[in-house]
XYZ file of C-alpha atoms in Angstrom:
571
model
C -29.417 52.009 -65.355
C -27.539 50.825 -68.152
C -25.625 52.840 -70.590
C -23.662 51.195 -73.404
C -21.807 52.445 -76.915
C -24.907 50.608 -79.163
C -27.212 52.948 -77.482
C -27.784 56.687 -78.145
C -26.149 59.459 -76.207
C -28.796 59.936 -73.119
C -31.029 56.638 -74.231
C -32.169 54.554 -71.380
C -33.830 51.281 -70.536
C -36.572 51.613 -68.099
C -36.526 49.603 -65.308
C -38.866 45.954 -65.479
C -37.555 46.246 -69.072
C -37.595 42.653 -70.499
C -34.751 44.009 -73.419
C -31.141 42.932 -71.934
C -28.335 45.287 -73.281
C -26.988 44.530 -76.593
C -24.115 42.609 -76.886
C -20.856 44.116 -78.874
C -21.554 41.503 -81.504
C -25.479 42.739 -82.145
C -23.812 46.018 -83.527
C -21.769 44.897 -86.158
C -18.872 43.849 -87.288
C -17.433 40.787 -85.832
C -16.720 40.280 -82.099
C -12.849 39.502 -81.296
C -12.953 35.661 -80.431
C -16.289 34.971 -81.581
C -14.903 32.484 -84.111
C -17.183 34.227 -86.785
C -15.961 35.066 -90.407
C -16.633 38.750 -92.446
C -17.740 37.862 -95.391
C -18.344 41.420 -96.675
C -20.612 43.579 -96.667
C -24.529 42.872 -96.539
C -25.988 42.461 -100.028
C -28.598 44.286 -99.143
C -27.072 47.039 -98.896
C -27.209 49.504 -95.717
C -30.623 49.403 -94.042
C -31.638 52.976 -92.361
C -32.260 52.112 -88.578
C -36.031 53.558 -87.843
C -35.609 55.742 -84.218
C -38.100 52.957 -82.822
C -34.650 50.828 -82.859
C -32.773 52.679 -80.491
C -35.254 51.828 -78.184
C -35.366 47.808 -78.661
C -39.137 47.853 -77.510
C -42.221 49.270 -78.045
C -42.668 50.761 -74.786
C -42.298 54.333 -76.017
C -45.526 55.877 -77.403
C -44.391 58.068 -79.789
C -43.560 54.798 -81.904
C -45.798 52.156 -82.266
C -44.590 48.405 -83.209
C -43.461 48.121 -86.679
C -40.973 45.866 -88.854
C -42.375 42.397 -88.498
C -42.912 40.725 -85.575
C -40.654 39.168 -82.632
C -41.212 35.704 -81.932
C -40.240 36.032 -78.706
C -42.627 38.600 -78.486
C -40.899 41.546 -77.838
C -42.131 43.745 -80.723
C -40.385 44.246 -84.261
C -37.244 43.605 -85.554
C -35.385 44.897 -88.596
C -34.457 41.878 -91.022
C -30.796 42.059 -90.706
C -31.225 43.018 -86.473
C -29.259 41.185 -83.628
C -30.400 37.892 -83.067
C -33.426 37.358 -80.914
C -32.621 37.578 -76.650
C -31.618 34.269 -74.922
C -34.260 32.386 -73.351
C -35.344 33.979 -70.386
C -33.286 33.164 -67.228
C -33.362 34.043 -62.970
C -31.984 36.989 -63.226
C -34.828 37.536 -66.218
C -37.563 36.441 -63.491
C -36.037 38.349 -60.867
C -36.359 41.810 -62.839
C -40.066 40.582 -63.562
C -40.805 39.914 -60.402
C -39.718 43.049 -58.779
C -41.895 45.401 -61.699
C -44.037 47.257 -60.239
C -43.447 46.199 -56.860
C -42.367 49.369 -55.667
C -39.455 47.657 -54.666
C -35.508 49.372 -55.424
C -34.113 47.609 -58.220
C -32.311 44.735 -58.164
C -28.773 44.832 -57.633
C -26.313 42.365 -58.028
C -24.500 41.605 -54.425
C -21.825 39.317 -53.114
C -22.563 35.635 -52.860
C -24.073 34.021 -49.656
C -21.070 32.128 -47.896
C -18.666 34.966 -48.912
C -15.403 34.988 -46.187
C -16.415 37.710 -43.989
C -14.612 40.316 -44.586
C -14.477 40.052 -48.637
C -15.155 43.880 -50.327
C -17.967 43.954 -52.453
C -16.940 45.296 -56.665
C -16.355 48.817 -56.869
C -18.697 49.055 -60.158
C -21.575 47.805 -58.060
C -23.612 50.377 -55.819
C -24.417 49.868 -52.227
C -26.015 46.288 -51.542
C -29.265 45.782 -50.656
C -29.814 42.536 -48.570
C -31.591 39.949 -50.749
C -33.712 36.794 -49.025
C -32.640 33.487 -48.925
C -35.294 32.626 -51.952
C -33.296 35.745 -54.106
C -30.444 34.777 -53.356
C -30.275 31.371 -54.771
C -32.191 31.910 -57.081
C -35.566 30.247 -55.706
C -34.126 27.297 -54.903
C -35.194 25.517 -51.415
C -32.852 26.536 -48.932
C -32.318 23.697 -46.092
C -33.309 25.016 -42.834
C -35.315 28.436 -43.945
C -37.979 27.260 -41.722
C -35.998 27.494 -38.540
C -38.396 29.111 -35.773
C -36.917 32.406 -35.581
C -39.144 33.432 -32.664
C -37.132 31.217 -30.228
C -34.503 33.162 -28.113
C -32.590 30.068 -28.348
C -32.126 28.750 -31.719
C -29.336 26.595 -32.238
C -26.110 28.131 -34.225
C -27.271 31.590 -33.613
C -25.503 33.871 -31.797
C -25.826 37.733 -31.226
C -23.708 39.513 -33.005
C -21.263 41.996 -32.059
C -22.270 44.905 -34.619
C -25.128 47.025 -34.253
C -27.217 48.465 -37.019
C -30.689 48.340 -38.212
C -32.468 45.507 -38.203
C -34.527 44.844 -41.723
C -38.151 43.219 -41.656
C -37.644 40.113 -43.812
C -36.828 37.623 -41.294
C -34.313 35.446 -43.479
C -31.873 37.963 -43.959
C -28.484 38.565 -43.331
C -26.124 41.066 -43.139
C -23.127 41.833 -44.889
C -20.277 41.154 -43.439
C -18.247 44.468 -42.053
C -14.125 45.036 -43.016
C -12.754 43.544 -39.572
C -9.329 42.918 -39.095
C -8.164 39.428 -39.772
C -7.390 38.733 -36.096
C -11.108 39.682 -35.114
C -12.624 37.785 -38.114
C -10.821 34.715 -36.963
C -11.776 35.654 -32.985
C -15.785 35.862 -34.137
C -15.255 32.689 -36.092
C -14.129 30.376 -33.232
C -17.114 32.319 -31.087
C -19.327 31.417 -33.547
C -18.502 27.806 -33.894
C -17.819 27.282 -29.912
C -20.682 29.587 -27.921
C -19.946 30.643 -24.789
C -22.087 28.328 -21.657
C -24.061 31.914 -20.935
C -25.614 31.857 -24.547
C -26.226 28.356 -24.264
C -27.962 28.511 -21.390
C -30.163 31.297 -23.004
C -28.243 34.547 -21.088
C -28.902 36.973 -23.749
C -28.476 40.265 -23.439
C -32.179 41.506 -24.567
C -34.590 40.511 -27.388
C -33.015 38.789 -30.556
C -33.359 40.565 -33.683
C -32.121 39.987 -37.204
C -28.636 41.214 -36.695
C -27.652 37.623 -36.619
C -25.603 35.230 -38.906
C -26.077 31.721 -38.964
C -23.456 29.665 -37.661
C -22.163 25.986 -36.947
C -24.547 23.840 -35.577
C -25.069 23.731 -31.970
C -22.684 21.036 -30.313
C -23.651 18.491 -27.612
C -19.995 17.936 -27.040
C -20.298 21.056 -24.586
C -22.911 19.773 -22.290
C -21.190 16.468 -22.866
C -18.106 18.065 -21.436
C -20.133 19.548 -18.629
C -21.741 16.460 -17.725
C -18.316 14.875 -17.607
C -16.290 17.595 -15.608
C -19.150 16.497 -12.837
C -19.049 12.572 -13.219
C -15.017 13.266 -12.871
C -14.558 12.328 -8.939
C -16.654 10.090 -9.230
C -15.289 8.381 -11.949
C -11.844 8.485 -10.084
C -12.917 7.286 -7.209
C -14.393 3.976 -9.144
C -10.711 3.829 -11.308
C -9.674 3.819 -7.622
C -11.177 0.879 -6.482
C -10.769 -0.972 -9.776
C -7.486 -0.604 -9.285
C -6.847 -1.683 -5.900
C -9.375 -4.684 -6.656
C -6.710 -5.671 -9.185
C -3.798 -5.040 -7.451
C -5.193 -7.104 -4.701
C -6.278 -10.180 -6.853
C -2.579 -10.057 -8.466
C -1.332 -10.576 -5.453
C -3.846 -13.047 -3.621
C -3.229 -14.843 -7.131
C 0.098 -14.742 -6.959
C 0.165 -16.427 -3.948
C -2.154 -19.165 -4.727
C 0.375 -19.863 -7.778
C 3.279 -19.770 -5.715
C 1.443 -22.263 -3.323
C 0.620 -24.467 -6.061
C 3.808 -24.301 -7.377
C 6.061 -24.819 -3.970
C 3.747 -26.171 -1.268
C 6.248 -25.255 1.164
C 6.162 -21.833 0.561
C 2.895 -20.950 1.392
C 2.739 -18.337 4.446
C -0.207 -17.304 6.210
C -0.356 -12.914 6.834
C -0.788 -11.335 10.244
C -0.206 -12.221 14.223
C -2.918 -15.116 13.622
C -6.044 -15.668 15.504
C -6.733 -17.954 19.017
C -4.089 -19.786 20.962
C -2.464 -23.459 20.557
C 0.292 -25.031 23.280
C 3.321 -25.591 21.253
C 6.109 -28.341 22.993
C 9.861 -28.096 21.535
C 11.788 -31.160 22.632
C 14.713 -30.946 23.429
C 17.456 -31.203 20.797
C 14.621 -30.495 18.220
C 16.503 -28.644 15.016
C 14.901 -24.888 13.281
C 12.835 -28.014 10.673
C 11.731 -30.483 13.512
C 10.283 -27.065 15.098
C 8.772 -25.907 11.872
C 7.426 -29.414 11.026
C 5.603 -29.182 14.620
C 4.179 -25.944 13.749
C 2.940 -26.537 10.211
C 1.103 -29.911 12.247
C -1.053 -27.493 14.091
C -1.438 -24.910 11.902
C -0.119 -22.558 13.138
C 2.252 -21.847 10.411
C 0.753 -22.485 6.622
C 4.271 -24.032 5.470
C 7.815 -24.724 7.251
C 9.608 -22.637 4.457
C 8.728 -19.562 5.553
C 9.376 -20.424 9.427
C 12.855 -21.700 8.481
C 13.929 -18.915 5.994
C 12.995 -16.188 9.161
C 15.100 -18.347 11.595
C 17.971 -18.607 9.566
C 17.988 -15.178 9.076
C 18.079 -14.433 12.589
C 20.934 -15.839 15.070
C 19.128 -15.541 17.973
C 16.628 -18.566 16.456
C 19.237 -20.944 17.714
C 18.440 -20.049 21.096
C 15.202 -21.348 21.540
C 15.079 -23.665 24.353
C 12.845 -26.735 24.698
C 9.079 -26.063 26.464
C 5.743 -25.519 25.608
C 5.315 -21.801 24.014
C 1.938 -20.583 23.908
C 0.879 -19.289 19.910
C -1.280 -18.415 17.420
C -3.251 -20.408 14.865
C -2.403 -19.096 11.233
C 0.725 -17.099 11.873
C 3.280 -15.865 9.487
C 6.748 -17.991 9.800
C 8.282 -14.435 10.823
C 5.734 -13.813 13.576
C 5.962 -17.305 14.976
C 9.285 -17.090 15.346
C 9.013 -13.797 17.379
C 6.759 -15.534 19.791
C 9.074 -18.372 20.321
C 11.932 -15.751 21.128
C 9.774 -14.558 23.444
C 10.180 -15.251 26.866
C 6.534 -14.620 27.984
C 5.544 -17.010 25.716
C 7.067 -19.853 27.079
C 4.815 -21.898 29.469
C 7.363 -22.826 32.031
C 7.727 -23.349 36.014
C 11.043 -22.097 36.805
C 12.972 -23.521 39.881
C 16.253 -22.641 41.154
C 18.439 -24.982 43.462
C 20.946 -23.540 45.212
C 23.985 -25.652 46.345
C 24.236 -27.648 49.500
C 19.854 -28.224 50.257
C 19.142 -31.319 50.700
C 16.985 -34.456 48.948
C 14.137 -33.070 51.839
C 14.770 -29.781 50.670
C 15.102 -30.247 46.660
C 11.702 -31.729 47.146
C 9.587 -29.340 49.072
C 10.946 -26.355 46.723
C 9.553 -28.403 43.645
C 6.354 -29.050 44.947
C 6.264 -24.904 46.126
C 7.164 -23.967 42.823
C 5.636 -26.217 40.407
C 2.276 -27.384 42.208
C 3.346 -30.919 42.269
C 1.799 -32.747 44.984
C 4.929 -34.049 47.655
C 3.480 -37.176 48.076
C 4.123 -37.665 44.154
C 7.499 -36.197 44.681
C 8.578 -38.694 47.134
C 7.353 -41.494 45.234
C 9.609 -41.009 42.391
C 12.272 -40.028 44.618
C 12.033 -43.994 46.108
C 11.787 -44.952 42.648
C 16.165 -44.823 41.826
C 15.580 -46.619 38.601
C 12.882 -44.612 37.008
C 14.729 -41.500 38.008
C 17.266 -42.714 36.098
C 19.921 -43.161 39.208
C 23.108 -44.271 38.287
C 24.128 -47.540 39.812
C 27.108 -46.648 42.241
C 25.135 -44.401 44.035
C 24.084 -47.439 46.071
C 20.367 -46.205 45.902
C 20.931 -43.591 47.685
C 19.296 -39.861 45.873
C 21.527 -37.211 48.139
C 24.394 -35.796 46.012
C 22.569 -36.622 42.648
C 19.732 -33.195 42.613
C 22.239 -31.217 40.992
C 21.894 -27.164 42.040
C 20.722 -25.353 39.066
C 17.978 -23.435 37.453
C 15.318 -25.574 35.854
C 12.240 -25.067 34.171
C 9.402 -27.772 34.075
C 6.642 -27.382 31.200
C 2.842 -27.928 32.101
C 2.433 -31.670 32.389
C 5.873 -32.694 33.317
C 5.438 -35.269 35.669
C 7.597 -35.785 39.215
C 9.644 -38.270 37.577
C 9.996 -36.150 34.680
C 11.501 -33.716 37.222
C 13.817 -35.585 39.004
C 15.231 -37.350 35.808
C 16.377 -34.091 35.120
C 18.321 -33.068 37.938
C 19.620 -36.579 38.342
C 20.675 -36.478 34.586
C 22.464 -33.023 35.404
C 24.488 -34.226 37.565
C 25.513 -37.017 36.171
C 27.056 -34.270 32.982
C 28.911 -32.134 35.592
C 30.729 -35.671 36.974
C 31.268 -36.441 33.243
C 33.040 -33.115 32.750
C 34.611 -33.162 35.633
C 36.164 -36.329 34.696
C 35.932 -38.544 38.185
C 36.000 -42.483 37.346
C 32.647 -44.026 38.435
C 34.777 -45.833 41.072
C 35.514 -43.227 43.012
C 32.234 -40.750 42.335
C 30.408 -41.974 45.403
C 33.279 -41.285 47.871
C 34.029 -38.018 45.981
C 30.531 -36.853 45.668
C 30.455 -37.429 49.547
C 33.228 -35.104 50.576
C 32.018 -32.583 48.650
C 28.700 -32.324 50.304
C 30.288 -32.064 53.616
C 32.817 -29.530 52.175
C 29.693 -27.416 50.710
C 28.017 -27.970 53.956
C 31.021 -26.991 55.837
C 32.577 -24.219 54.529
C 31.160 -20.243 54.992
C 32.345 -19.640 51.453
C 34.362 -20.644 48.497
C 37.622 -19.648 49.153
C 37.654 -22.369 52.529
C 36.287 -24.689 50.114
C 39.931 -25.843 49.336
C 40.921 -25.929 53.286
C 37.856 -27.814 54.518
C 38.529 -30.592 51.733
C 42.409 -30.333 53.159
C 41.412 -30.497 56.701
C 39.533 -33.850 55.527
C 42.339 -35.497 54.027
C 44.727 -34.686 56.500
C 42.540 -36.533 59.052
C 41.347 -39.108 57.390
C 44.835 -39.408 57.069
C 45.627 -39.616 60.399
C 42.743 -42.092 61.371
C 40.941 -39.434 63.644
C 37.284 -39.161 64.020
C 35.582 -35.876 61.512
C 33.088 -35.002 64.485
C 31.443 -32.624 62.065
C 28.452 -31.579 63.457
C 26.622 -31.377 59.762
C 26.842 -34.746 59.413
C 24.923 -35.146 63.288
C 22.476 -32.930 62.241
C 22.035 -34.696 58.834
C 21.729 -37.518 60.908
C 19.140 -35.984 63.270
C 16.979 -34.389 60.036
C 17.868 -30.856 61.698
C 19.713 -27.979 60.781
C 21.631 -25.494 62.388
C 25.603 -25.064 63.415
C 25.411 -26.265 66.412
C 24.710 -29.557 68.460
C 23.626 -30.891 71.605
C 25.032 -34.163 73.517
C 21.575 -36.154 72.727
C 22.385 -35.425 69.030
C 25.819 -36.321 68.986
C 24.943 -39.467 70.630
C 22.605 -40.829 67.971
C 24.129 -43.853 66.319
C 23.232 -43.176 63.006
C 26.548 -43.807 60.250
C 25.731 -40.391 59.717
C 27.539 -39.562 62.827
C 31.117 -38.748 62.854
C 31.215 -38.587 66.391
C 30.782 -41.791 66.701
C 31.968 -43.443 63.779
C 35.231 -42.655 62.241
C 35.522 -41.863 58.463
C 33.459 -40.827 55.598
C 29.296 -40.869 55.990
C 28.405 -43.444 54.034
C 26.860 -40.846 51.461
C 26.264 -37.453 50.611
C 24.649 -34.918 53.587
C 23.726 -32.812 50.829
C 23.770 -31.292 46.567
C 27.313 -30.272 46.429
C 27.617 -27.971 43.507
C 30.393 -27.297 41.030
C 33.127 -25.383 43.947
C 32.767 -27.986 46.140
C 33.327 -30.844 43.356
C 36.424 -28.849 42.509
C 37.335 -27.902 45.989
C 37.854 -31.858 46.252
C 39.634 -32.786 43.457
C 42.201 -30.208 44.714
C 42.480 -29.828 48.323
C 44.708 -26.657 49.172
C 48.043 -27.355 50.654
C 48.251 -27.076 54.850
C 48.796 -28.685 57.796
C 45.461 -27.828 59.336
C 43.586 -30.811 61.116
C 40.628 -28.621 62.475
C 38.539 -25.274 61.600
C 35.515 -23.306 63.259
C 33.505 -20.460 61.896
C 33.965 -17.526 65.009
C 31.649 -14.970 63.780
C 28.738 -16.702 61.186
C 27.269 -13.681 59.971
C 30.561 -12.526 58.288
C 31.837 -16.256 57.463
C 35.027 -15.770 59.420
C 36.428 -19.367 59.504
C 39.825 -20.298 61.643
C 41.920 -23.244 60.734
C 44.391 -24.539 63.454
C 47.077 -27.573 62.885
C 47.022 -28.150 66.525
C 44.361 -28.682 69.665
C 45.526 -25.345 71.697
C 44.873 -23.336 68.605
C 41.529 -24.971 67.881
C 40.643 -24.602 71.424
C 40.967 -20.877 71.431
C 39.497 -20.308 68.099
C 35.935 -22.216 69.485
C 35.764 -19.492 72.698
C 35.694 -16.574 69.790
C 33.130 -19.015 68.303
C 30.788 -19.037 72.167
C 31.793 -15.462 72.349
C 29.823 -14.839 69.481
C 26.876 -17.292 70.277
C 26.627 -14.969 73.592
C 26.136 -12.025 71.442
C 23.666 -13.902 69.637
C 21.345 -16.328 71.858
C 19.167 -17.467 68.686
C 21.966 -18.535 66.943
């Protein structure tokens, strides 16, 4: 209903009525800010306004259409009236279409896309919710064909407010008065829906109490899908990873190989087994050349930049070492500091064996046959004897430890003890002149004397007769003579004629009875100071040894020495 100051008191427009309310303007006078100009009063003069007027149609049956006629149709109009209606428009076509429809009348209501929330005029009655087709006025409306009948349709959501649901199925409903925190809470529901609507978990049947919102949103299954490919996409990052970290560094050391052949190391303990021989006198390169020949190191840098960095890498002693093929420098090195690796047969001399002797221990200890043994021993100048030994091999095996690598040969071996000995006379300092006769007393002083302390007074005991012009009678020397051993003698040995005999010939042998070692070298060179001219061991087990200057003494010192062969019948 309508009620205005150009109608009279009570007058009413029914509803469907296709008259729109006058405007100020239509009754009289000019409108403030029309841009019109009074120009007086009508020449006419005042026209009488029939009660038909009041009523702007002729709807009302108590008066007919009169005045002449609308050409617009809607009835008579006085000559001097308001101007005709403006063309018809959709709010025109909304009032015709709901005449006679039984429907309420149309009322205007807040726009579509209103922010929630938004109070509706106060001059406007209680809204009516108006279909899609009302409300903008006809027009297509993008999406109005939706299927509402699916419980799942995408950017709907249930909504939190209860109410009565309306029949027309493209309707919405006004938005309540929420608080601004729980308008912007339902907003960023609406536009992100929780994974139990998505998936259709609805608390009973849809109906219309529903607002459209944003589009549904792949990213969330996207998201989903993701959170699930996650390990395994870390696990392939992983990989990728380590297969680049690992072709940096293979690369890297192709470059550096390219760029500095002698750098190039091989990783790891290496693989199979190779003999490796260090010569002696070989330097930390000679032994990393011979290992980069077999290949067992990739480069010498790396060999020689671990030995220098370790002191103990001047230690390594000449032999055959038993490695790796393709070994680091570092673990190369460790090998060759390693004593197990060394292919060696050891043999220790001790002083005062003889030539006999020396060779049956090196044939024991290194598998050598004798008979090749004794060859090279008859061989002087392929042993590498020195010429004032007169031929003659006794004195020249020097006692010491050696070790002999797989294929050393006999010679091989007796070069080297010959060769020893010849650096202990060197650094002892004895002119070649005199070696022989030197070398010679101090086998029968090492062959002599029970220990090293005598060592002095046996060599004095020789001077001082040799001095005197008197016979040694040194039973050694008859048992050298005889090939025995033993302290004692018999009268068949002591008569053998050999030179060897110092019973029967006076002086020196004329070589060495045994291998003197270093003491008895010594012992010779200086002879302790006495007047002794003879000596006998009483008791042999303890090395008790008498000295005497004269017969008598010597005489009584021998019947402690038969004393003690009593005790002892095996000697």
């Amino acid at each position: 209903m309508w009620t205005g100051p150009g109608t009279p008191t009570g007058g009413s427009y029914p509803p469907g009525s296709p008259v729109r309310p006058p405007r100020p303007a239509d009754r009289g006078g000019v409108r403030p800010g029309s841009g019109l100009i009074d120009r007086g009063a009508d020449a006419t003069g005042p026209l009488v306004e029939p009660d038909w007027w009041a009523y702007g149609s002729t709807d009302h049956p108590d008066h007919p259409q009169t005045g002449r006629p609308d050409p617009h149709g809607f009835g008579r109009q006085h000559p001097s009236g308001p101007l005709p209606p403006m063309p018809t428009g959709i709010w025109d076509r909304m009032a015709q279409g709901s005449a006679g429809s039984g429907d309420d009348p149309t009322v205007a209501t807040p726009r579509v896309g209103g922010r929630p929330g938004d109070a509706a005029p106060d001059d406007l009655p209680d809204a009516h919710p108006a279909s899609w087709e009302e409300e903008t006025g006809a027009l297509d409306v993008i999406g109005a064909n939706v299927d509402e009948e699916s419980p799942r349709r995408r950017g709907l959501r249930r909504s939190r407010r209860t109410g009565p649901a309306v029949e027309h199925p493209a309707t919405v409903a006004l938005p309540e008065q929420q608080p601004e925190a729980q308008q912007d809470h339902d907003r960023h529901e609406d536009l992100f829906p929780g994974e139990d609507e998505l998936a259709g978990e609805t608390d009973g049947p849809l109906t219309d109490d529903e607002i459209p919102v944003a589009p549904y949103d792949p990213r969330t299954d996207r998201a989903r899908r993701r959170r699930r490919r996650r390990p395994f996409a870390v696990l392939l990052a992983l990989l990728v990873l380590g297969a680049i970290v690992a072709g940096i560094v293979l690369g890297g050391q192709r470059l550096l190989g390219l760029l500095d052949p002698t750098a190039q190391d091989y990783s790891g303990a290496g693989t199979g087994s190779v003999d490796i021989r260090v010569n002696s006198g070989d330097t930390l390169s000679d032994i990393a050349r011979t290992l980069d020949e077999a290949d067992v190191v990739a480069s010498t840098g790396p060999f020689v930049s671990a030995a220098k960095d370790n002191p103990d890498a001047t230690g390594i002693q000449p032999g055959v070492y038993t490695l790796r093929l393709q070994m680091s420098g570092a673990s190369a090195l460790d090998l060759l500091l390693d004593p197990a690796s060394r292919q060696v047969s050891r043999v220790t001399l001790r002083e005062g064996l003889t030539v006999v002797q020396v060779l049956a221990r090196l044939a024991g200890d290194t598998g050598t046959p004798l008979e090749e043994l004794q060859a090279a021993a008859g061989d002087p100048a392929a042993i590498g004897l020195p010429p004032y030994a007169d031929g003659k091999l006794e004195g020249f095996l020097f006692p010491a430890t050696y070790d002999f690598e797989p294929g050393d040969t006999a010679v091989d071996m007796l070069s080297a003890m010959v060769a020893r000995a010849e650096q202990a006379f060197d650094g002892l300092g004895v002119p070649e002149a005199e070696r022989l006769t030197w070398i010679t007393k101090a086998s029968i002083v090492q062959a002599e004397a029970a220990g090293a302390e005598d060592m002095a007074k046996v060599a004095r005991v020789l001077e001082n007769r040799l001095a005197d012009g008197m016979p040694l009678q040194l039973d050694t020397t008859v048992n050298y003579a005889n090939g025995k051993g033993g302290i004692t003698t018999t009268a068949a040995d002591r008569a053998n004629p050999s030179e060897y005999n110092t019973y029967v010939h006076t002086g020196l042998p004329p070589g060495a009875i045994s291998n003197p070692g270093e003491d008895a070298l010594r012992a010779v060179l200086a002879p302790a100071e006495g007047d002794w001219r003879f000596f006998v061991v009483v008791d042999p087990d303890t090395g008790d040894t008498r000295f005497a200057a004269t017969k008598a003494e010597h005489d009584r010192n021998v019947l402690l020495f038969r004393q003690w062969l009593a005790e002892n019948p095996e000697g």
